[in-house]
Amino acid sequence: MPTEKLAIHGGKPVRKTPLPLEFPGIHHMNEEEREAVLEVLKSRSPFRYYGVNLTRQASKFEAEFARFLRVKHAVAVTSGTAALQVALAAMGVGPGQEVIIPAYMWVSVAAAVVNQGAVPVLADIDQTFCMDPADLQKRITPKTVGIVVVHMSGAPADIRALLKVARQRRLFLLEDCAQCAGGSVGGQKVGTFGDIGTFSFQMNKNMTSGEGGCVVTNDFHLYQRTLACHDLGYARDKNGRLLFDDPSLWLWGKGCRLDELRACLLRVQLRKLPKTIARMHRSKYRIRRALRKFPQVGLRRIVDPKGDTGCFLLTTYPDAETAKRINQALRAEGIVTLPQGVSNVLLTGWGLHLYYNIKSLVERTSVDGRGFPWKLAENAGLLRDYHQGACPVADSLFERSIIIAIPSCLTEVDENDIIQAFEKVLNERLPA
């Protein structure tokens, strides 16, 4: 039976209407968020530590988020980037030290290490698209103090294997959960395995306040250092008063306290997070099941499918040319988002998520024009090469993979269109 003519060859496309934009938490915003914001505005107290009529939104969010994760302490901050910077500061990272980061990440991960005056060291990834525990072992040197594991594109890393390496080598482990809020492995939430975890609540994330972040830990002293670093350099008591009695907490603050307006939004979004994840998970795994019959399609290895938040679908092909042809054919079939959205792209087009696209890292630039931190005496001999080729497994996966966002509002019709487009394209041998 002849296959239907592909749209890229002049046939009728599967879909004419663009797919919804990514933005998982945004799709579930409604009157609840509006009412929460109005209550804060009525209180005339948008700052968390003092005001006319405090409603303690930030404190309540921290308690609720910690309870959700089953972790002891949480500190809300202004962004995921701030969370990384505060966490590394709380861990005492500085010049003369190396911190290992994955080849697939977001630019903020590398920036946070550099801004502390330390040197980032790249580790390759594996079929999870997260840090490879075996390659991690090879990157450790006597100057290594810690590891930043990034749970990328909605699914957790092989966190137990990575934690084992960290504990054996006596290194701290920071979990960046910016793209995986609500994810889990074996029923345990990501962000709670290592010494400290960070989250982002930016516009694209599973739950959002536009911008926002959080740092979590089970260590009380580390929690106090986090409080100090995110604020004025000193911890506070339960009433918000600064504490000056512990010299180990006389630090330097970054001034990234979360305000009450964003905190109240996050309290509502947190209540909706399980439903948001369930919607994405259902859509993603329906599509994955349909793709299993095509041997030419490689599906990302998921450490724990139940703990995958489902916000992205990654598919891999035998070579770069095949991936490119399939991507172009799928886009011609209408598997695209609105003009402002970025979805269904070759992973090589995924911007600052790829180590070699971060020009300031590759070229080792500095904000002071004098080479900070690369030329610090403490960092002598620690310089690394960040050009393409530094992480060959990642390079290969980037060239051969397609990433498609799975919005939290996909209808059955949307899912059918994505599946039909894949089937139509994969059933026809595309010419080179």
C-alpha angles and dihedrals in degrees: 000000000000117000122239114268112261119245090233086063094047100278127131113281119238091232136024100179116076117246117251120276119264105249102123100188095039093062089064098047114119143135092320092068092044092052092048092053092047091054091055091047090051090053090055087215110111094154115086102221104045141002147126096291113002117211094180095225096158093048091048092049091051091052093046094046092048089050091049091052094038091234126134103232138029131179118194117218138178100262146354089258090055089049091056093047093047093046093052091046090050089051089054097244115171147134118332093034135104125215119193117226131176126258090235109057140101122283091249091070093060091039093055092055093046093047089057089057093249129122121250117222119201122229122193124244132231135210090299086067085232132097115311110232092210094051090045089063090057094053097056117108133171087269094056113111103166153357130234109207113195119204094213132203096359102303127096125251122239085275099169093056091046092048090052090057091047093051094044091051095039095239128143117248121214118189116210104203097171093127097032110053107159094020120133146184118215090348094305115116119241112251092047101075100072135046094276138002134205132204137190126212097187121143096276096050134106089255122018149186093178089263129010143110146192140216119210134188143156093218113095097203091047088050090054091049089049090052090051095046095048092049133031098319097274133086121244134221125236091277093054096255117143117251121220103168099093117067090198086067097052094109140139118269129220096207097229103136115156115243126231095249095060092039092058090051090052093051089059094042092051090058089053096044097094091053092045091052093044091055093051093042092052093050095045096049093046088057093043091053090053091051096052092084091065110082092193091065119081116202122210113260108250114204093206116006091196090058096048110111089208101221096132137036116210120192126181131203136200095261143359095260093054091049091050094049094047092047092051092046093049091050090051088054089059100261093142137104130233116298093267093052126086113211139130093035134142107264088240085069093054093104122208093009089082117076096224092052091062097092095185088057096043092048094036094230125180138210094226098052090233099089104266120204099359096061098043112126089234090059096050109136094014098095115128135195112246098176121122107285095049090102109030098180091053091046091054094046092048091054095046102041138087123203122206123184116230107210118209091238103057112143124214087257091055091050091047091053093051091048093045092050092051092047093047093050098040094048091059123068104236115218117238 
